[in-house]
Amino acid sequence: QSVLTQPPSVSAAPGQHVTISCSGSSSNIGNSYVSWYQQLPGTAPKLLIYDNNQRPSGIPDRFSGSKSGTSATLGITGLQTGDEADYYCGTWDSGLSSWVFGGGTKLTVL
Amino acid sequence: QLQLQESGPGLVRPSETLSLTCTVSGGPISSSNHYWGWFRQPPGEALEWIGVIHYSGSTYYNPSLKSRVTISGDTSKKQFSLNLNSVTAADTAVYYCARIDSSTSGSYYMDVWGKGTTVTVSS
């Protein structure tokens, strides 16, 4: 059971837009920054978003992040088949004194 | 560019110690702005944070694993290592090392990851 809650799966057609939610509490998302990671099949995670909504160099602006209260959201526009992956949110939990991840969301581009 | 590479045995016997090393290339390990961490992912499951080390020697561990984990560093070799003792089948996972960067806002995030190494605990 992950501390951060994500939907197990989402799907959408190529070219469409999708959002992935990440729900937490006041001890984690509520008082800390959220980052998002993309894990393509059989590969290591890759940083997509940090500081809730900042994209590292090289990440296309099709990817966006937002945070409100104790929830965060990853948005992906102009979906491509190459976006099929597992997506994880993560943040620091001050109550647990531990870095925590969501359970991951599998994105299928139909 | 910065690269991280995990190395170590792929098979560990139950009750023994899992030992992995992460070698950093293409950049410094002795950076005050960065931590170096270990993560793992059991088959079909989510990512889990194990712990981090700063080049100064400061370490922070996942409370759920703290009694069994030691992370150490060798800056001269640009390496940091993970020791996890008393392993069971539940410790079977892909183990990743990563660099933890910090932003001007003071947050932390993992910006460079190794490719990962699979460790199976079995007799």
Short mmCIF file of C-alpha atoms in Angstrom, two decimals:
data_model
loop_
_atom_site.label_atom_id
_atom_site.label_comp_id
_atom_site.label_asym_id
_atom_site.label_seq_id
_atom_site.Cartn_x
_atom_site.Cartn_y
_atom_site.Cartn_z
CA GLN A 1 0.00 0.00 0.00
CA SER A 2 1.70 3.19 -1.22
CA VAL A 3 1.57 6.40 0.81
CA LEU A 4 0.71 8.35 -2.36
CA THR A 5 -2.34 7.18 -4.31
CA GLN A 6 -2.32 7.01 -8.10
CA PRO A 7 -4.82 5.37 -10.45
CA PRO A 8 -3.46 1.98 -11.59
CA SER A 9 -4.04 2.76 -15.25
CA VAL A 10 -5.18 5.43 -17.69
CA SER A 11 -5.62 5.28 -21.43
CA ALA A 12 -6.27 7.62 -24.33
CA ALA A 13 -5.90 7.77 -28.09
CA PRO A 14 -2.88 9.21 -29.91
CA GLY A 15 -3.00 12.98 -30.08
CA GLN A 16 -5.32 13.21 -27.09
CA HIS A 17 -4.68 14.60 -23.60
CA VAL A 18 -4.48 12.65 -20.33
CA THR A 19 -4.02 13.51 -16.67
CA ILE A 20 -2.62 11.34 -13.90
CA SER A 21 -3.49 12.18 -10.31
CA CYS A 22 -1.41 11.70 -7.18
CA SER A 23 -3.16 12.04 -3.85
CA GLY A 24 -1.40 12.40 -0.52
CA SER A 25 -1.71 14.19 2.81
CA SER A 26 -0.53 17.20 4.75
CA SER A 27 2.64 15.36 5.80
CA ASN A 28 3.80 14.80 2.23
CA ILE A 29 2.31 16.58 -0.81
CA GLY A 30 0.69 19.17 1.43
CA ASN A 31 4.03 20.60 2.57
CA SER A 32 6.58 19.43 0.04
CA TYR A 33 7.38 19.61 -3.64
CA VAL A 34 6.34 16.81 -5.98
CA SER A 35 8.37 15.23 -8.76
CA TRP A 36 7.22 12.89 -11.52
CA TYR A 37 9.09 10.03 -13.20
CA GLN A 38 8.49 8.14 -16.43
CA GLN A 39 9.52 4.49 -16.60
CA LEU A 40 9.44 3.01 -20.09
CA PRO A 41 9.12 -0.80 -20.20
CA GLY A 42 12.29 -2.50 -18.96
CA THR A 43 14.16 0.74 -18.30
CA ALA A 44 15.13 2.96 -15.37
CA PRO A 45 12.93 5.84 -14.22
CA LYS A 46 13.46 9.22 -15.87
CA LEU A 47 12.77 12.60 -14.29
CA LEU A 48 9.87 14.39 -16.00
CA ILE A 49 8.82 17.11 -13.56
CA TYR A 50 10.34 18.58 -10.39
CA ASP A 51 9.22 21.34 -8.02
CA ASN A 52 5.58 20.47 -8.86
CA ASN A 53 5.68 21.99 -12.34
CA GLN A 54 9.25 22.45 -13.60
CA ARG A 55 10.55 20.51 -16.57
CA PRO A 56 14.22 19.50 -16.78
CA SER A 57 16.10 20.40 -19.91
CA GLY A 58 15.09 18.11 -22.76
CA ILE A 59 11.60 17.29 -21.51
CA PRO A 60 9.03 18.51 -24.07
CA ASP A 61 6.35 20.96 -23.01
CA ARG A 62 3.72 18.29 -23.74
CA PHE A 63 4.41 17.25 -20.15
CA SER A 64 3.16 19.49 -17.35
CA GLY A 65 2.68 19.30 -13.61
CA SER A 66 0.53 21.02 -11.04
CA LYS A 67 -0.23 20.81 -7.34
CA SER A 68 -3.17 21.87 -5.25
CA GLY A 69 -3.38 21.18 -1.54
CA THR A 70 -2.58 17.52 -0.94
CA SER A 71 -2.87 16.41 -4.57
CA ALA A 72 -0.70 16.69 -7.64
CA THR A 73 -1.41 16.10 -11.31
CA LEU A 74 0.70 15.18 -14.31
CA GLY A 75 -0.67 16.21 -17.68
CA ILE A 76 0.39 14.91 -21.07
CA THR A 77 -0.88 16.44 -24.30
CA GLY A 78 -0.49 15.26 -27.89
CA LEU A 79 -0.14 11.64 -26.77
CA GLN A 80 2.29 9.47 -28.70
CA THR A 81 2.71 5.70 -28.66
CA GLY A 82 6.18 6.30 -27.24
CA ASP A 83 4.55 7.76 -24.12
CA GLU A 84 3.34 4.31 -23.09
CA ALA A 85 5.02 3.81 -19.73
CA ASP A 86 4.54 3.70 -15.99
CA TYR A 87 4.44 7.09 -14.31
CA TYR A 88 5.33 7.68 -10.65
CA CYS A 89 4.90 10.66 -8.38
CA GLY A 90 7.24 11.17 -5.44
CA THR A 91 7.84 13.51 -2.55
CA TRP A 92 9.26 13.73 0.98
CA ASP A 93 7.02 12.67 3.84
CA SER A 94 7.91 14.60 6.98
CA GLY A 95 5.82 12.33 9.21
CA LEU A 96 7.56 9.18 8.05
CA SER A 97 10.94 10.90 7.53
CA SER A 98 11.08 9.08 4.25
CA TRP A 99 10.93 9.68 0.54
CA VAL A 100 7.68 8.16 -0.75
CA PHE A 101 6.38 7.20 -4.18
CA GLY A 102 2.95 6.58 -5.58
CA GLY A 103 2.00 3.10 -6.69
CA GLY A 104 2.51 4.02 -10.32
CA THR A 105 0.10 4.55 -13.21
CA LYS A 106 0.34 2.58 -16.43
CA LEU A 107 -0.43 4.76 -19.44
CA THR A 108 -1.77 3.01 -22.53
CA VAL A 109 -1.98 4.93 -25.79
CA LEU A 110 -4.67 3.13 -27.74
CA GLN B 1 27.29 13.54 -19.32
CA LEU B 2 26.90 12.09 -15.84
CA GLN B 3 26.37 8.33 -15.76
CA LEU B 4 25.78 5.89 -12.93
CA GLN B 5 26.40 2.15 -13.10
CA GLU B 6 25.33 -0.44 -10.56
CA SER B 7 27.36 -3.59 -10.02
CA GLY B 8 27.23 -6.60 -7.74
CA PRO B 9 26.01 -10.20 -7.43
CA GLY B 10 22.74 -11.09 -9.11
CA LEU B 11 22.00 -13.87 -6.65
CA VAL B 12 22.14 -13.70 -2.86
CA ARG B 13 21.30 -16.48 -0.42
CA PRO B 14 18.61 -15.91 2.23
CA SER B 15 19.93 -14.49 5.53
CA GLU B 16 23.10 -13.23 3.82
CA THR B 17 24.14 -9.67 2.93
CA LEU B 18 23.32 -7.99 -0.36
CA SER B 19 26.18 -5.73 -1.48
CA LEU B 20 26.01 -3.38 -4.46
CA THR B 21 28.25 -0.60 -5.73
CA CYS B 22 27.37 2.41 -7.85
CA THR B 23 30.14 3.97 -9.94
CA VAL B 24 29.79 7.59 -11.01
CA SER B 25 31.37 8.80 -14.25
CA GLY B 26 31.23 11.98 -16.31
CA GLY B 27 30.93 14.27 -13.31
CA PRO B 28 31.97 14.84 -9.68
CA ILE B 29 30.71 12.84 -6.73
CA SER B 30 32.04 15.36 -4.22
CA SER B 31 29.37 17.97 -4.75
CA SER B 32 27.80 19.80 -1.85
CA ASN B 33 24.56 20.22 -3.81
CA HIS B 34 23.91 16.56 -4.39
CA TYR B 35 23.09 13.37 -2.56
CA TRP B 36 23.54 9.87 -3.93
CA GLY B 37 20.83 7.32 -3.35
CA TRP B 38 19.64 3.75 -3.64
CA PHE B 39 16.18 2.67 -4.72
CA ARG B 40 14.59 -0.66 -5.54
CA GLN B 41 11.62 -2.06 -7.42
CA PRO B 42 10.29 -5.57 -6.72
CA PRO B 43 8.89 -7.38 -9.76
CA GLY B 44 5.64 -5.74 -10.86
CA GLU B 45 5.67 -3.31 -7.96
CA ALA B 46 6.34 0.36 -7.30
CA LEU B 47 9.61 2.14 -6.60
CA GLU B 48 10.91 2.19 -3.02
CA TRP B 49 13.49 4.54 -1.51
CA ILE B 50 16.26 2.78 0.42
CA GLY B 51 18.53 5.63 1.50
CA VAL B 52 20.97 8.36 0.52
CA ILE B 53 24.50 9.53 1.27
CA HIS B 54 26.20 12.91 0.93
CA TYR B 55 29.88 13.15 0.05
CA SER B 56 30.43 14.55 3.55
CA GLY B 57 29.33 11.16 4.87
CA SER B 58 25.84 12.07 6.07
CA THR B 59 23.34 9.29 5.51
CA TYR B 60 19.56 9.01 5.67
CA TYR B 61 17.68 5.73 5.51
CA ASN B 62 14.13 4.53 4.94
CA PRO B 63 12.88 3.83 8.48
CA SER B 64 11.38 0.52 7.33
CA LEU B 65 14.83 -0.72 6.24
CA LYS B 66 17.10 1.24 8.58
CA SER B 67 17.96 -1.68 10.85
CA ARG B 68 19.37 -3.66 7.91
CA VAL B 69 20.88 -0.98 5.65
CA THR B 70 24.27 0.68 5.43
CA ILE B 71 25.27 3.09 2.67
CA SER B 72 28.89 4.13 2.38
CA GLY B 73 30.99 6.13 -0.05
CA ASP B 74 34.50 6.16 -1.52
CA THR B 75 35.04 9.55 -3.14
CA SER B 76 38.50 8.57 -4.43
CA LYS B 77 36.92 5.83 -6.51
CA LYS B 78 33.78 7.88 -7.24
CA GLN B 79 31.68 5.08 -5.83
CA PHE B 80 29.01 4.59 -3.21
CA SER B 81 27.78 1.26 -1.92
CA LEU B 82 24.75 -0.44 -0.43
CA ASN B 83 24.79 -3.21 2.12
CA LEU B 84 21.49 -4.85 3.07
CA ASN B 85 21.79 -7.65 5.59
CA SER B 86 19.58 -10.56 6.59
CA VAL B 87 17.91 -10.66 3.18
CA THR B 88 14.79 -12.65 2.39
CA ALA B 89 12.85 -13.33 -0.80
CA ALA B 90 11.04 -10.03 -0.22
CA ASP B 91 14.30 -8.23 -1.03
CA THR B 92 14.28 -9.58 -4.59
CA ALA B 93 14.12 -6.53 -6.83
CA VAL B 94 15.78 -4.36 -9.42
CA TYR B 95 18.12 -2.04 -7.50
CA TYR B 96 18.83 1.44 -8.87
CA CYS B 97 21.31 4.08 -7.83
CA ALA B 98 20.55 7.72 -8.57
CA ARG B 99 21.79 11.26 -8.06
CA ILE B 100 19.59 13.48 -5.95
CA ASP B 101 19.66 17.10 -7.03
CA SER B 102 18.26 20.11 -5.23
CA SER B 103 16.51 23.14 -6.68
CA THR B 104 16.67 26.76 -5.61
CA SER B 105 13.39 26.16 -3.81
CA GLY B 106 15.13 23.64 -1.58
CA SER B 107 13.36 20.58 -2.91
CA TYR B 108 15.05 17.32 -3.82
CA TYR B 109 14.49 15.03 -6.78
CA MET B 110 16.29 12.24 -8.63
CA ASP B 111 17.68 13.64 -11.87
CA VAL B 112 20.09 10.91 -13.03
CA TRP B 113 19.50 7.17 -12.65
CA GLY B 114 21.59 4.09 -13.25
CA LYS B 115 20.20 1.38 -15.50
CA GLY B 116 19.50 -0.88 -12.55
CA THR B 117 20.67 -4.33 -11.56
CA THR B 118 18.48 -7.33 -10.77
CA VAL B 119 19.08 -9.07 -7.46
CA THR B 120 17.37 -12.35 -6.65
CA VAL B 121 17.32 -13.76 -3.14
CA SER B 122 17.13 -17.52 -3.33
CA SER B 123 18.84 -20.60 -2.01
#
